[in-house]
Amino acid sequence: MHWWLPLKGSTFAGEIDGLFLAILIITGIAFVIVELGLLWFVVKYRARPGRKAYYTHGSTRAEVIWTAIPAVTMVALGLISNHYWVKIKGRNSVPPNAYPIAIHAKQFEWQVTYPGPDGRLGTADDFEVRNQLHVPVGRPVVIHLTSEDVIHSFFVPVFRVKQDAVPGMNINVWFQATVPGTYELGCAELCGLGHYRMRAQVFVHTQEEFDAWMKQAAKGGATS
Ligand SMILES: [Cu+2]
């Protein structure tokens, strides 16, 4: 079913995929034109008996054109996609009602701290689960992302969310899941020998399921 891109699992997915596709089409067209041109020149100016090579500077006009078109295209893409950036990663992008979860990345695991039944981080009922991210569906979630040692990268493909975890920084990254299910969280930054096993499961629950899990996990029992 998802032979092309992964499931669209968050509110960002449609916009990110649209941008990805637009860039793919633009660069695809450029690729075909450039490669066809290359082939054409290779054949047209191939070595033949009696034909002498000659020196040419080239064409200033052609150079201006093939520099200006990509430059204008790139600036246009930047301007067009700016509101996605503002919405997803902008300084004030995190919705005020977002559910807070803290994730501490370290070689080579994800330590996920939940706010506990009171819904607030930094209180006595907080608890920690390794390599399991549980979130409710249809509700903004904000991850407070930190790192223990080196640069890691929090990457949940179905959410189309990727964010570096940088030592010494507390970075907020938010998303709103749209489809209940079990997905993958991977580290997208080569962070050492165990990088390949730095992965976790993401559980997107209905609100009732999430509340039930929270209740059980807060008592110190649950693992999933
Ligand atoms: Cu890592």
PDB file of C-alpha atoms and ligand atoms in Angstrom:
ATOM      1  CA  MET A   1       0.000   0.000   0.000  1.00  0.00           C
ATOM      2  CA  HIS A   2       2.712   2.447   0.953  1.00  0.00           C
ATOM      3  CA  TRP A   3       5.086   1.617  -1.853  1.00  0.00           C
ATOM      4  CA  TRP A   4       6.076   5.258  -2.160  1.00  0.00           C
ATOM      5  CA  LEU A   5       5.920   7.382   1.001  1.00  0.00           C
ATOM      6  CA  PRO A   6       5.045   6.082   4.475  1.00  0.00           C
ATOM      7  CA  LEU A   7       1.531   6.403   5.909  1.00  0.00           C
ATOM      8  CA  LYS A   8       0.411   9.988   6.460  1.00  0.00           C
ATOM      9  CA  GLY A   9       0.292   9.866  10.248  1.00  0.00           C
ATOM     10  CA  SER A  10       0.199  13.511  11.330  1.00  0.00           C
ATOM     11  CA  THR A  11      -1.299  16.852  10.380  1.00  0.00           C
ATOM     12  CA  PHE A  12       2.055  17.805   8.762  1.00  0.00           C
ATOM     13  CA  ALA A  13       2.131  14.875   6.352  1.00  0.00           C
ATOM     14  CA  GLY A  14       0.051  16.321   3.508  1.00  0.00           C
ATOM     15  CA  GLU A  15       1.995  19.581   3.386  1.00  0.00           C
ATOM     16  CA  ILE A  16       5.435  17.983   3.667  1.00  0.00           C
ATOM     17  CA  ASP A  17       4.583  15.393   1.012  1.00  0.00           C
ATOM     18  CA  GLY A  18       3.260  18.107  -1.321  1.00  0.00           C
ATOM     19  CA  LEU A  19       6.498  20.052  -0.949  1.00  0.00           C
ATOM     20  CA  PHE A  20       8.553  16.889  -1.434  1.00  0.00           C
ATOM     21  CA  LEU A  21       6.645  16.077  -4.606  1.00  0.00           C
ATOM     22  CA  ALA A  22       6.961  19.625  -5.974  1.00  0.00           C
ATOM     23  CA  ILE A  23      10.744  19.577  -5.445  1.00  0.00           C
ATOM     24  CA  LEU A  24      10.990  16.080  -6.914  1.00  0.00           C
ATOM     25  CA  ILE A  25       9.120  17.149 -10.066  1.00  0.00           C
ATOM     26  CA  ILE A  26      11.207  20.323 -10.516  1.00  0.00           C
ATOM     27  CA  THR A  27      14.525  18.553  -9.985  1.00  0.00           C
ATOM     28  CA  GLY A  28      13.277  15.598 -12.079  1.00  0.00           C
ATOM     29  CA  ILE A  29      12.564  17.861 -15.053  1.00  0.00           C
ATOM     30  CA  ALA A  30      15.969  19.565 -14.657  1.00  0.00           C
ATOM     31  CA  PHE A  31      17.642  16.143 -14.443  1.00  0.00           C
ATOM     32  CA  VAL A  32      16.053  14.906 -17.670  1.00  0.00           C
ATOM     33  CA  ILE A  33      16.871  18.127 -19.570  1.00  0.00           C
ATOM     34  CA  VAL A  34      20.498  18.142 -18.380  1.00  0.00           C
ATOM     35  CA  GLU A  35      21.082  14.450 -19.129  1.00  0.00           C
ATOM     36  CA  LEU A  36      19.485  14.682 -22.578  1.00  0.00           C
ATOM     37  CA  GLY A  37      21.657  17.737 -23.314  1.00  0.00           C
ATOM     38  CA  LEU A  38      24.733  15.862 -22.172  1.00  0.00           C
ATOM     39  CA  LEU A  39      23.923  12.889 -24.414  1.00  0.00           C
ATOM     40  CA  TRP A  40      23.199  15.164 -27.360  1.00  0.00           C
ATOM     41  CA  PHE A  41      26.555  16.940 -27.006  1.00  0.00           C
ATOM     42  CA  VAL A  42      28.430  13.665 -26.515  1.00  0.00           C
ATOM     43  CA  VAL A  43      27.056  12.356 -29.803  1.00  0.00           C
ATOM     44  CA  LYS A  44      27.147  15.586 -31.769  1.00  0.00           C
ATOM     45  CA  TYR A  45      30.736  16.530 -30.902  1.00  0.00           C
ATOM     46  CA  ARG A  46      32.255  13.055 -30.774  1.00  0.00           C
ATOM     47  CA  ALA A  47      35.726  12.535 -32.256  1.00  0.00           C
ATOM     48  CA  ARG A  48      35.649  11.984 -35.975  1.00  0.00           C
ATOM     49  CA  PRO A  49      38.444  11.704 -38.517  1.00  0.00           C
ATOM     50  CA  GLY A  50      39.346  15.071 -39.920  1.00  0.00           C
ATOM     51  CA  ARG A  51      37.576  17.149 -37.274  1.00  0.00           C
ATOM     52  CA  LYS A  52      39.851  19.345 -35.155  1.00  0.00           C
ATOM     53  CA  ALA A  53      39.144  20.319 -31.552  1.00  0.00           C
ATOM     54  CA  TYR A  54      38.978  24.052 -30.902  1.00  0.00           C
ATOM     55  CA  TYR A  55      38.989  26.208 -27.808  1.00  0.00           C
ATOM     56  CA  THR A  56      35.846  28.056 -26.793  1.00  0.00           C
ATOM     57  CA  HIS A  57      35.088  30.094 -23.711  1.00  0.00           C
ATOM     58  CA  GLY A  58      31.425  29.110 -23.921  1.00  0.00           C
ATOM     59  CA  SER A  59      28.414  31.356 -23.785  1.00  0.00           C
ATOM     60  CA  THR A  60      28.041  33.997 -21.094  1.00  0.00           C
ATOM     61  CA  ARG A  61      24.365  34.314 -21.933  1.00  0.00           C
ATOM     62  CA  ALA A  62      23.710  30.585 -21.447  1.00  0.00           C
ATOM     63  CA  GLU A  63      25.590  30.673 -18.132  1.00  0.00           C
ATOM     64  CA  VAL A  64      23.530  33.595 -16.863  1.00  0.00           C
ATOM     65  CA  ILE A  65      20.322  31.787 -17.832  1.00  0.00           C
ATOM     66  CA  TRP A  66      21.160  28.446 -16.232  1.00  0.00           C
ATOM     67  CA  THR A  67      22.307  30.184 -13.071  1.00  0.00           C
ATOM     68  CA  ALA A  68      19.334  32.544 -12.825  1.00  0.00           C
ATOM     69  CA  ILE A  69      16.602  29.908 -13.327  1.00  0.00           C
ATOM     70  CA  PRO A  70      17.712  27.644 -10.442  1.00  0.00           C
ATOM     71  CA  ALA A  71      18.354  30.681  -8.214  1.00  0.00           C
ATOM     72  CA  VAL A  72      14.866  32.081  -8.838  1.00  0.00           C
ATOM     73  CA  THR A  73      13.299  28.615  -8.415  1.00  0.00           C
ATOM     74  CA  MET A  74      15.082  28.072  -5.114  1.00  0.00           C
ATOM     75  CA  VAL A  75      14.096  31.450  -3.705  1.00  0.00           C
ATOM     76  CA  ALA A  76      10.488  30.870  -4.842  1.00  0.00           C
ATOM     77  CA  LEU A  77      10.355  27.453  -3.154  1.00  0.00           C
ATOM     78  CA  GLY A  78      11.739  29.024   0.017  1.00  0.00           C
ATOM     79  CA  LEU A  79       9.120  31.768   0.003  1.00  0.00           C
ATOM     80  CA  ILE A  80       6.249  29.415  -0.879  1.00  0.00           C
ATOM     81  CA  SER A  81       7.157  26.894   1.831  1.00  0.00           C
ATOM     82  CA  ASN A  82       7.891  29.493   4.498  1.00  0.00           C
ATOM     83  CA  HIS A  83       4.467  29.226   6.118  1.00  0.00           C
ATOM     84  CA  TYR A  84       4.976  25.461   6.571  1.00  0.00           C
ATOM     85  CA  TRP A  85       8.213  26.207   8.377  1.00  0.00           C
ATOM     86  CA  VAL A  86       6.552  28.833  10.572  1.00  0.00           C
ATOM     87  CA  LYS A  87       3.772  26.380  11.428  1.00  0.00           C
ATOM     88  CA  ILE A  88       5.936  23.325  12.072  1.00  0.00           C
ATOM     89  CA  LYS A  89       9.217  24.686  13.449  1.00  0.00           C
ATOM     90  CA  GLY A  90       8.591  28.375  13.993  1.00  0.00           C
ATOM     91  CA  ARG A  91       9.496  30.083  17.258  1.00  0.00           C
ATOM     92  CA  ASN A  92       5.866  30.254  18.399  1.00  0.00           C
ATOM     93  CA  SER A  93       4.591  27.203  16.560  1.00  0.00           C
ATOM     94  CA  VAL A  94       3.857  24.921  19.528  1.00  0.00           C
ATOM     95  CA  PRO A  95       0.123  25.046  20.355  1.00  0.00           C
ATOM     96  CA  PRO A  96      -0.369  26.204  23.964  1.00  0.00           C
ATOM     97  CA  ASN A  97      -2.543  23.182  24.813  1.00  0.00           C
ATOM     98  CA  ALA A  98       0.044  20.659  23.563  1.00  0.00           C
ATOM     99  CA  TYR A  99       0.534  17.579  25.725  1.00  0.00           C
ATOM    100  CA  PRO A 100       4.110  17.643  27.105  1.00  0.00           C
ATOM    101  CA  ILE A 101       6.521  14.697  26.962  1.00  0.00           C
ATOM    102  CA  ALA A 102      10.289  14.863  27.560  1.00  0.00           C
ATOM    103  CA  ILE A 103      12.696  12.759  25.529  1.00  0.00           C
ATOM    104  CA  HIS A 104      16.325  12.410  26.496  1.00  0.00           C
ATOM    105  CA  ALA A 105      18.451  10.855  23.767  1.00  0.00           C
ATOM    106  CA  LYS A 106      21.630   9.027  24.663  1.00  0.00           C
ATOM    107  CA  GLN A 107      23.950   6.429  23.176  1.00  0.00           C
ATOM    108  CA  PHE A 108      21.947   4.375  22.290  1.00  0.00           C
ATOM    109  CA  GLU A 109      18.395   4.760  23.522  1.00  0.00           C
ATOM    110  CA  TRP A 110      15.461   7.121  23.978  1.00  0.00           C
ATOM    111  CA  GLN A 111      14.481   7.893  27.563  1.00  0.00           C
ATOM    112  CA  VAL A 112      10.890   9.056  27.478  1.00  0.00           C
ATOM    113  CA  THR A 113       9.553  10.935  30.492  1.00  0.00           C
ATOM    114  CA  TYR A 114       5.780  11.204  30.823  1.00  0.00           C
ATOM    115  CA  PRO A 115       4.039  13.872  32.874  1.00  0.00           C
ATOM    116  CA  GLY A 116       1.979  11.312  34.806  1.00  0.00           C
ATOM    117  CA  PRO A 117      -1.718  11.654  35.657  1.00  0.00           C
ATOM    118  CA  ASP A 118      -1.456  15.383  36.407  1.00  0.00           C
ATOM    119  CA  GLY A 119      -0.399  16.090  32.828  1.00  0.00           C
ATOM    120  CA  ARG A 120       2.529  18.262  33.925  1.00  0.00           C
ATOM    121  CA  LEU A 121       6.230  17.612  33.571  1.00  0.00           C
ATOM    122  CA  GLY A 122       8.603  18.256  36.473  1.00  0.00           C
ATOM    123  CA  THR A 123       6.222  16.999  39.162  1.00  0.00           C
ATOM    124  CA  ALA A 124       6.456  14.025  41.521  1.00  0.00           C
ATOM    125  CA  ASP A 125       4.223  11.729  39.461  1.00  0.00           C
ATOM    126  CA  ASP A 126       6.453  11.877  36.351  1.00  0.00           C
ATOM    127  CA  PHE A 127       7.728   8.510  35.216  1.00  0.00           C
ATOM    128  CA  GLU A 128      10.164   7.254  32.620  1.00  0.00           C
ATOM    129  CA  VAL A 129       9.878   4.534  29.993  1.00  0.00           C
ATOM    130  CA  ARG A 130      12.722   3.491  27.722  1.00  0.00           C
ATOM    131  CA  ASN A 131      12.223   3.278  23.970  1.00  0.00           C
ATOM    132  CA  GLN A 132       8.455   3.679  24.003  1.00  0.00           C
ATOM    133  CA  LEU A 133       6.641   6.806  22.931  1.00  0.00           C
ATOM    134  CA  HIS A 134       2.930   6.715  23.722  1.00  0.00           C
ATOM    135  CA  VAL A 135       0.785   9.590  22.459  1.00  0.00           C
ATOM    136  CA  PRO A 136      -2.926  10.279  22.129  1.00  0.00           C
ATOM    137  CA  VAL A 137      -4.384  10.667  18.644  1.00  0.00           C
ATOM    138  CA  GLY A 138      -5.851  13.982  17.465  1.00  0.00           C
ATOM    139  CA  ARG A 139      -4.130  16.092  20.061  1.00  0.00           C
ATOM    140  CA  PRO A 140      -1.026  18.285  19.765  1.00  0.00           C
ATOM    141  CA  VAL A 141       1.973  16.791  21.570  1.00  0.00           C
ATOM    142  CA  VAL A 142       5.151  18.718  22.367  1.00  0.00           C
ATOM    143  CA  ILE A 143       8.401  16.835  22.889  1.00  0.00           C
ATOM    144  CA  HIS A 144      11.067  18.524  25.004  1.00  0.00           C
ATOM    145  CA  LEU A 145      14.122  17.078  23.330  1.00  0.00           C
ATOM    146  CA  THR A 146      17.544  16.869  24.996  1.00  0.00           C
ATOM    147  CA  SER A 147      20.707  14.829  24.538  1.00  0.00           C
ATOM    148  CA  GLU A 148      23.062  13.213  27.006  1.00  0.00           C
ATOM    149  CA  ASP A 149      26.186  12.935  24.895  1.00  0.00           C
ATOM    150  CA  VAL A 150      26.320  13.597  21.157  1.00  0.00           C
ATOM    151  CA  ILE A 151      23.980  14.898  18.465  1.00  0.00           C
ATOM    152  CA  HIS A 152      21.087  12.492  17.827  1.00  0.00           C
ATOM    153  CA  SER A 153      18.077  13.044  15.598  1.00  0.00           C
ATOM    154  CA  PHE A 154      14.471  12.343  16.559  1.00  0.00           C
ATOM    155  CA  PHE A 155      12.812  10.965  13.422  1.00  0.00           C
ATOM    156  CA  VAL A 156       9.281   9.599  13.123  1.00  0.00           C
ATOM    157  CA  PRO A 157       8.710   9.037   9.395  1.00  0.00           C
ATOM    158  CA  VAL A 158       4.926   8.614   9.610  1.00  0.00           C
ATOM    159  CA  PHE A 159       4.677  12.009  11.348  1.00  0.00           C
ATOM    160  CA  ARG A 160       7.114  13.608   8.851  1.00  0.00           C
ATOM    161  CA  VAL A 161       8.944  14.969  11.886  1.00  0.00           C
ATOM    162  CA  LYS A 162      12.709  15.110  12.231  1.00  0.00           C
ATOM    163  CA  GLN A 163      14.610  17.144  14.801  1.00  0.00           C
ATOM    164  CA  ASP A 164      18.193  17.045  16.022  1.00  0.00           C
ATOM    165  CA  ALA A 165      18.769  16.482  19.739  1.00  0.00           C
ATOM    166  CA  VAL A 166      21.741  18.646  20.669  1.00  0.00           C
ATOM    167  CA  PRO A 167      23.734  18.400  23.919  1.00  0.00           C
ATOM    168  CA  GLY A 168      23.178  21.484  26.058  1.00  0.00           C
ATOM    169  CA  MET A 169      19.959  22.478  24.309  1.00  0.00           C
ATOM    170  CA  ASN A 170      16.301  21.884  25.155  1.00  0.00           C
ATOM    171  CA  ILE A 171      14.469  21.845  21.839  1.00  0.00           C
ATOM    172  CA  ASN A 172      10.696  21.747  21.499  1.00  0.00           C
ATOM    173  CA  VAL A 173       9.269  19.737  18.640  1.00  0.00           C
ATOM    174  CA  TRP A 174       5.532  19.254  18.190  1.00  0.00           C
ATOM    175  CA  PHE A 175       3.132  17.197  16.103  1.00  0.00           C
ATOM    176  CA  GLN A 176      -0.443  15.990  16.085  1.00  0.00           C
ATOM    177  CA  ALA A 177      -0.929  12.302  15.273  1.00  0.00           C
ATOM    178  CA  THR A 178      -3.928  11.448  13.104  1.00  0.00           C
ATOM    179  CA  VAL A 179      -3.954   7.644  12.772  1.00  0.00           C
ATOM    180  CA  PRO A 180      -3.867   5.192  15.723  1.00  0.00           C
ATOM    181  CA  GLY A 181      -1.266   2.458  15.327  1.00  0.00           C
ATOM    182  CA  THR A 182       2.267   1.377  16.100  1.00  0.00           C
ATOM    183  CA  TYR A 183       5.106   3.068  14.257  1.00  0.00           C
ATOM    184  CA  GLU A 184       8.844   3.524  14.365  1.00  0.00           C
ATOM    185  CA  LEU A 185      11.021   6.195  15.923  1.00  0.00           C
ATOM    186  CA  GLY A 186      14.604   6.115  14.715  1.00  0.00           C
ATOM    187  CA  CYS A 187      17.760   8.085  15.295  1.00  0.00           C
ATOM    188  CA  ALA A 188      18.550   9.851  12.039  1.00  0.00           C
ATOM    189  CA  GLU A 189      22.026  11.072  12.971  1.00  0.00           C
ATOM    190  CA  LEU A 190      24.987   8.699  12.925  1.00  0.00           C
ATOM    191  CA  CYS A 191      25.791   8.878  16.634  1.00  0.00           C
ATOM    192  CA  GLY A 192      28.199   6.019  17.288  1.00  0.00           C
ATOM    193  CA  LEU A 193      28.661   2.280  16.910  1.00  0.00           C
ATOM    194  CA  GLY A 194      25.217   1.437  18.326  1.00  0.00           C
ATOM    195  CA  HIS A 195      23.394   3.967  16.127  1.00  0.00           C
ATOM    196  CA  TYR A 196      21.591   1.217  14.202  1.00  0.00           C
ATOM    197  CA  ARG A 197      19.829  -0.036  17.318  1.00  0.00           C
ATOM    198  CA  MET A 198      18.777   3.387  18.577  1.00  0.00           C
ATOM    199  CA  ARG A 199      15.133   2.973  17.762  1.00  0.00           C
ATOM    200  CA  ALA A 200      11.881   2.983  19.650  1.00  0.00           C
ATOM    201  CA  GLN A 201       8.226   2.194  19.085  1.00  0.00           C
ATOM    202  CA  VAL A 202       5.633   4.920  18.755  1.00  0.00           C
ATOM    203  CA  PHE A 203       2.155   4.016  19.962  1.00  0.00           C
ATOM    204  CA  VAL A 204      -0.626   6.300  18.805  1.00  0.00           C
ATOM    205  CA  HIS A 205      -3.630   5.582  21.021  1.00  0.00           C
ATOM    206  CA  THR A 206      -7.196   6.777  21.113  1.00  0.00           C
ATOM    207  CA  GLN A 207      -7.679   9.119  24.071  1.00  0.00           C
ATOM    208  CA  GLU A 208      -9.402   6.357  26.122  1.00  0.00           C
ATOM    209  CA  GLU A 209      -6.623   3.872  25.381  1.00  0.00           C
ATOM    210  CA  PHE A 210      -4.040   6.483  26.250  1.00  0.00           C
ATOM    211  CA  ASP A 211      -5.723   7.331  29.549  1.00  0.00           C
ATOM    212  CA  ALA A 212      -5.894   3.637  30.433  1.00  0.00           C
ATOM    213  CA  TRP A 213      -2.239   3.119  29.542  1.00  0.00           C
ATOM    214  CA  MET A 214      -1.253   6.215  31.506  1.00  0.00           C
ATOM    215  CA  LYS A 215      -3.100   5.012  34.593  1.00  0.00           C
ATOM    216  CA  GLN A 216      -1.427   1.621  34.465  1.00  0.00           C
ATOM    217  CA  ALA A 217       2.035   2.907  33.553  1.00  0.00           C
ATOM    218  CA  ALA A 218       1.972   5.548  36.294  1.00  0.00           C
ATOM    219  CA  LYS A 219       1.540   2.744  38.837  1.00  0.00           C
ATOM    220  CA  GLY A 220       4.870   1.420  37.608  1.00  0.00           C
ATOM    221  CA  GLY A 221       3.660  -1.725  35.929  1.00  0.00           C
ATOM    222  CA  ALA A 222       3.096  -1.326  32.271  1.00  0.00           C
ATOM    223  CA  THR A 223       5.590  -1.624  29.501  1.00  0.00           C
ATOM    224  CA  SER A 224       3.214  -1.113  26.602  1.00  0.00           C
TER     225      SER A 224
HETATM  226 CU    CU B   1      21.472   8.458  18.084  1.00  0.00          CU
END
